[in-house]
């Protein structure tokens, strides 16, 4: 019986791109449905991910799996070639530890910094730098978080590898810079130039345009809010 594998994703979404990178590493064929384009997204999300109603969702032979980190583990256990997680139990636990840190501490702190303005952004700066400093320390002199090969933590850190870089460019601020975080910046370049990553990241100019428009909208509404107070 042929396998049926579908990914319900979103082109600009780092969580969804994690899954695409993992599927490409494994070399498995899948059908991609982009939630930003399909008209029945809400119905599909309600059916496949009624708890969180978020993308990505991987549907394997009719069975849905939600939450990108759970999906990465599922993929690694289902298709054994080209492992994403290390085999050694201690290294596996550490990879999960850093992935959890990225999702629970790092991404929220960076997002908060990127999408706030003025004083609020200044306040978020220390925390965002703090999480980046921890990541910088964890990298040591390794090429990737897991060593010489791209793995679970690198895939999970994709928002640091591309999204933060593009968002800071579009927003006109600097947080992830080579003078402050030389190892992370080098890692980000290394990460983006891996063929399997390169082919599965959103086009940089399209992402830039999306975020630029979002910044203009935010500063527009902020100006309107300030004007209405006077
Ligand atoms: N923890 C989730 C986060 C996924 C997530 O935040 N997805 C957002 C995309 S930004 C989403 O689907 N939002 C609902 C929507 O766009 O309709 C994961 O790791 O998969």
Short mmCIF file of C-alpha atoms and ligand atoms in Angstrom, two decimals:
data_model
loop_
_atom_site.label_atom_id
_atom_site.label_comp_id
_atom_site.label_asym_id
_atom_site.label_seq_id
_atom_site.Cartn_x
_atom_site.Cartn_y
_atom_site.Cartn_z
CA UNK A 1 0.00 0.00 0.00
CA UNK A 2 1.33 3.42 -0.91
CA UNK A 3 1.97 5.88 1.86
CA UNK A 4 0.04 9.09 2.03
CA UNK A 5 1.90 12.02 3.52
CA UNK A 6 0.55 15.54 3.61
CA UNK A 7 1.91 18.65 5.25
CA UNK A 8 -0.39 21.49 6.13
CA UNK A 9 2.00 24.41 6.48
CA UNK A 10 2.53 28.10 5.94
CA UNK A 11 5.27 29.43 3.68
CA UNK A 12 6.51 32.22 5.98
CA UNK A 13 6.25 30.24 9.19
CA UNK A 14 9.47 28.94 10.81
CA UNK A 15 7.65 26.11 12.65
CA UNK A 16 6.31 24.81 9.40
CA UNK A 17 9.69 25.14 7.65
CA UNK A 18 11.27 22.95 10.33
CA UNK A 19 9.11 20.09 9.14
CA UNK A 20 9.95 20.68 5.50
CA UNK A 21 13.69 20.60 6.26
CA UNK A 22 13.29 17.33 8.18
CA UNK A 23 11.26 15.68 5.39
CA UNK A 24 13.84 16.75 2.83
CA UNK A 25 16.70 15.36 4.99
CA UNK A 26 14.85 12.03 5.00
CA UNK A 27 14.13 12.25 1.30
CA UNK A 28 10.46 11.34 1.67
CA UNK A 29 7.85 12.54 -0.77
CA UNK A 30 4.92 14.54 0.54
CA UNK A 31 2.10 16.73 -0.61
CA UNK A 32 2.31 20.31 0.62
CA UNK A 33 -0.79 22.37 1.36
CA UNK A 34 -0.13 26.00 2.14
CA UNK A 35 -2.52 27.29 4.80
CA UNK A 36 -2.16 30.85 3.54
CA UNK A 37 -3.44 29.84 0.13
CA UNK A 38 -6.02 27.08 0.61
CA UNK A 39 -9.57 28.26 1.20
CA UNK A 40 -10.54 25.55 3.71
CA UNK A 41 -7.69 26.14 6.18
CA UNK A 42 -9.91 26.63 9.23
CA UNK A 43 -11.91 23.47 8.56
CA UNK A 44 -8.72 21.44 8.08
CA UNK A 45 -7.10 22.87 11.20
CA UNK A 46 -10.23 22.13 13.21
CA UNK A 47 -10.19 18.57 11.92
CA UNK A 48 -6.45 17.92 12.24
CA UNK A 49 -5.38 20.10 15.16
CA UNK A 50 -8.50 20.87 17.20
CA UNK A 51 -6.48 21.56 20.36
CA UNK A 52 -4.16 24.33 19.09
CA UNK A 53 -5.62 25.03 15.61
CA UNK A 54 -2.12 25.82 14.37
CA UNK A 55 0.15 24.82 11.55
CA UNK A 56 2.18 22.79 10.84
CA UNK A 57 0.24 19.53 10.85
CA UNK A 58 1.68 16.41 9.26
CA UNK A 59 -0.92 13.89 8.13
CA UNK A 60 0.49 10.39 7.67
CA UNK A 61 -1.91 7.84 6.19
CA UNK A 62 -4.83 9.87 7.52
CA UNK A 63 -3.38 10.31 11.03
CA UNK A 64 -2.55 13.90 12.02
CA UNK A 65 0.45 14.93 14.13
CA UNK A 66 0.66 18.51 15.39
CA UNK A 67 3.37 20.64 17.06
CA UNK A 68 6.58 20.97 15.06
CA UNK A 69 8.92 19.35 17.62
CA UNK A 70 6.63 16.33 17.99
CA UNK A 71 6.48 16.10 14.21
CA UNK A 72 10.30 16.18 13.92
CA UNK A 73 10.55 13.31 16.42
CA UNK A 74 7.84 11.37 14.57
CA UNK A 75 9.65 11.82 11.27
CA UNK A 76 12.96 10.70 12.79
CA UNK A 77 11.38 7.57 14.27
CA UNK A 78 9.41 6.68 11.17
CA UNK A 79 12.14 7.16 8.55
CA UNK A 80 15.36 5.96 10.13
CA UNK A 81 17.91 7.01 7.49
CA UNK A 82 19.82 10.27 8.00
CA UNK A 83 19.05 10.62 11.73
CA UNK A 84 18.08 14.04 13.02
CA UNK A 85 18.36 13.28 16.73
CA UNK A 86 21.57 11.75 18.11
CA UNK A 87 21.44 8.02 19.00
CA UNK A 88 23.18 8.41 22.36
CA UNK A 89 20.54 8.85 25.12
CA UNK A 90 22.41 11.66 26.86
CA UNK A 91 22.96 13.59 23.62
CA UNK A 92 19.31 12.98 22.71
CA UNK A 93 18.18 14.43 26.03
CA UNK A 94 20.44 17.44 25.51
CA UNK A 95 19.13 18.03 22.00
CA UNK A 96 15.57 18.02 23.39
CA UNK A 97 16.67 20.31 26.21
CA UNK A 98 17.99 22.92 23.77
CA UNK A 99 14.98 22.61 21.47
CA UNK A 100 12.70 23.25 24.46
CA UNK A 101 14.86 26.22 25.47
CA UNK A 102 14.56 27.63 21.96
CA UNK A 103 10.77 27.31 21.90
CA UNK A 104 10.03 28.32 25.46
CA UNK A 105 12.62 31.01 26.14
CA UNK A 106 14.48 32.06 23.05
CA UNK A 107 11.80 32.50 20.39
CA UNK A 108 9.35 34.32 22.74
CA UNK A 109 12.08 36.72 23.98
CA UNK A 110 13.25 37.49 20.45
CA UNK A 111 9.71 37.88 19.12
CA UNK A 112 8.87 40.25 21.94
CA UNK A 113 11.93 42.34 21.15
CA UNK A 114 11.29 42.36 17.41
CA UNK A 115 7.59 43.23 17.55
CA UNK A 116 7.57 45.88 20.25
CA UNK A 117 8.37 49.55 19.86
CA UNK A 118 10.17 52.29 21.74
CA UNK A 119 10.49 51.82 25.48
CA UNK A 120 8.92 48.40 25.40
CA UNK A 121 11.52 47.28 22.88
CA UNK A 122 14.35 48.74 24.96
CA UNK A 123 13.09 46.76 27.95
CA UNK A 124 12.94 43.56 25.93
CA UNK A 125 16.51 44.04 24.66
CA UNK A 126 18.34 42.64 27.70
CA UNK A 127 16.28 39.48 27.80
CA UNK A 128 16.68 38.90 24.07
CA UNK A 129 20.46 39.41 24.29
CA UNK A 130 20.52 37.09 27.29
CA UNK A 131 19.00 34.15 25.41
CA UNK A 132 21.26 34.75 22.42
CA UNK A 133 24.28 34.78 24.74
CA UNK A 134 23.28 31.40 26.14
CA UNK A 135 22.94 29.99 22.62
CA UNK A 136 26.29 31.52 21.65
CA UNK A 137 27.87 29.73 24.63
CA UNK A 138 26.26 26.40 23.74
CA UNK A 139 27.64 26.54 20.21
CA UNK A 140 31.25 26.69 21.46
CA UNK A 141 33.44 26.09 18.41
CA UNK A 142 31.12 23.55 16.83
CA UNK A 143 29.91 23.93 13.27
CA UNK A 144 26.36 22.94 14.24
CA UNK A 145 24.70 22.61 17.63
CA UNK A 146 25.04 18.83 17.50
CA UNK A 147 28.59 18.83 16.10
CA UNK A 148 29.57 18.43 12.46
CA UNK A 149 26.16 17.58 11.08
CA UNK A 150 22.94 19.52 10.90
CA UNK A 151 20.46 18.13 13.44
CA UNK A 152 17.44 18.59 15.68
CA UNK A 153 18.63 21.77 17.46
CA UNK A 154 19.77 23.48 14.26
CA UNK A 155 16.43 22.79 12.60
CA UNK A 156 14.62 24.08 15.68
CA UNK A 157 16.80 27.21 15.70
CA UNK A 158 15.80 28.12 12.14
CA UNK A 159 14.08 31.30 13.31
CA UNK A 160 17.46 32.53 14.62
CA UNK A 161 19.15 31.38 11.41
CA UNK A 162 16.90 33.33 9.06
CA UNK A 163 13.82 35.02 10.49
CA UNK A 164 15.56 37.21 13.08
CA UNK A 165 18.13 38.23 10.49
CA UNK A 166 15.45 39.35 8.03
CA UNK A 167 13.19 40.91 10.67
CA UNK A 168 15.99 43.09 12.05
CA UNK A 169 16.82 44.21 8.52
CA UNK A 170 13.19 45.09 7.80
CA UNK A 171 12.69 46.75 11.17
CA UNK A 172 15.93 48.74 11.04
CA UNK A 173 17.39 47.48 14.32
CA UNK A 174 20.35 45.34 15.31
CA UNK A 175 20.40 42.51 17.75
CA UNK A 176 22.04 39.53 16.10
CA UNK A 177 25.32 41.04 14.89
CA UNK A 178 28.78 39.50 14.37
CA UNK A 179 30.41 41.84 16.89
CA UNK A 180 28.04 40.73 19.66
CA UNK A 181 27.41 37.12 18.61
CA UNK A 182 30.20 35.96 16.26
CA UNK A 183 29.58 32.21 16.66
CA UNK A 184 25.82 32.47 16.21
CA UNK A 185 26.24 34.63 13.11
CA UNK A 186 28.72 32.17 11.64
CA UNK A 187 26.36 29.31 12.50
CA UNK A 188 23.45 31.18 10.85
CA UNK A 189 25.44 31.51 7.62
CA UNK A 190 26.52 27.89 7.77
CA UNK A 191 22.91 26.85 8.43
CA UNK A 192 21.50 28.86 5.54
CA UNK A 193 24.08 27.55 3.12
CA UNK A 194 23.33 23.86 3.77
CA UNK A 195 21.64 22.72 0.53
CA UNK A 196 18.75 21.00 2.35
CA UNK A 197 18.08 24.18 4.33
CA UNK A 198 18.64 26.61 1.48
CA UNK A 199 16.05 24.86 -0.67
CA UNK A 200 13.48 24.87 2.11
CA UNK A 201 13.60 28.39 3.44
CA UNK A 202 11.21 31.07 2.24
CA UNK A 203 12.62 33.45 -0.39
CA UNK A 204 14.43 36.18 1.54
CA UNK A 205 13.01 39.08 -0.48
CA UNK A 206 9.43 37.81 -0.05
CA UNK A 207 9.96 37.43 3.70
CA UNK A 208 11.54 40.89 3.87
CA UNK A 209 8.57 42.44 2.05
CA UNK A 210 6.14 40.70 4.41
CA UNK A 211 7.90 41.99 7.53
CA UNK A 212 8.51 45.45 6.11
CA UNK A 213 4.77 45.79 5.49
CA UNK A 214 4.06 44.51 9.01
CA UNK A 215 6.41 47.11 10.53
CA UNK A 216 4.78 49.88 8.50
CA UNK A 217 1.37 48.76 9.73
CA UNK A 218 2.53 48.68 13.36
CA UNK A 219 4.17 52.09 13.27
CA UNK A 220 1.14 53.48 11.40
CA UNK A 221 -1.25 52.28 14.08
CA UNK A 222 1.10 53.52 16.81
CA UNK A 223 1.15 56.99 15.21
CA UNK A 224 -2.63 56.93 14.95
CA UNK A 225 -2.91 55.93 18.61
CA UNK A 226 -0.58 58.74 19.68
CA UNK A 227 -2.41 61.29 17.48
CA UNK A 228 -5.78 60.29 18.97
CA UNK A 229 -4.46 61.04 22.47
CA UNK A 230 -3.70 64.68 21.57
N1 LIG B 1 4.15 25.41 18.89
C1 LIG B 1 3.68 25.34 17.53
C2 LIG B 1 3.61 26.74 16.95
C3 LIG B 1 2.97 26.79 15.59
C4 LIG B 1 2.42 28.16 15.25
O1 LIG B 1 2.57 29.13 15.99
N2 LIG B 1 1.71 28.27 14.11
C5 LIG B 1 1.05 29.50 13.72
C6 LIG B 1 1.70 30.10 12.54
S1 LIG B 1 2.54 31.58 12.98
C7 LIG B 1 -0.37 29.21 13.28
O2 LIG B 1 -0.65 28.21 12.68
N3 LIG B 1 -1.32 30.12 13.57
C8 LIG B 1 -2.70 29.96 13.18
C9 LIG B 1 -2.98 30.46 11.79
O3 LIG B 1 -2.09 31.02 11.14
O4 LIG B 1 -4.13 30.29 11.35
C10 LIG B 1 4.60 24.42 16.73
O5 LIG B 1 5.75 24.24 17.13
O6 LIG B 1 4.15 23.83 15.74
#
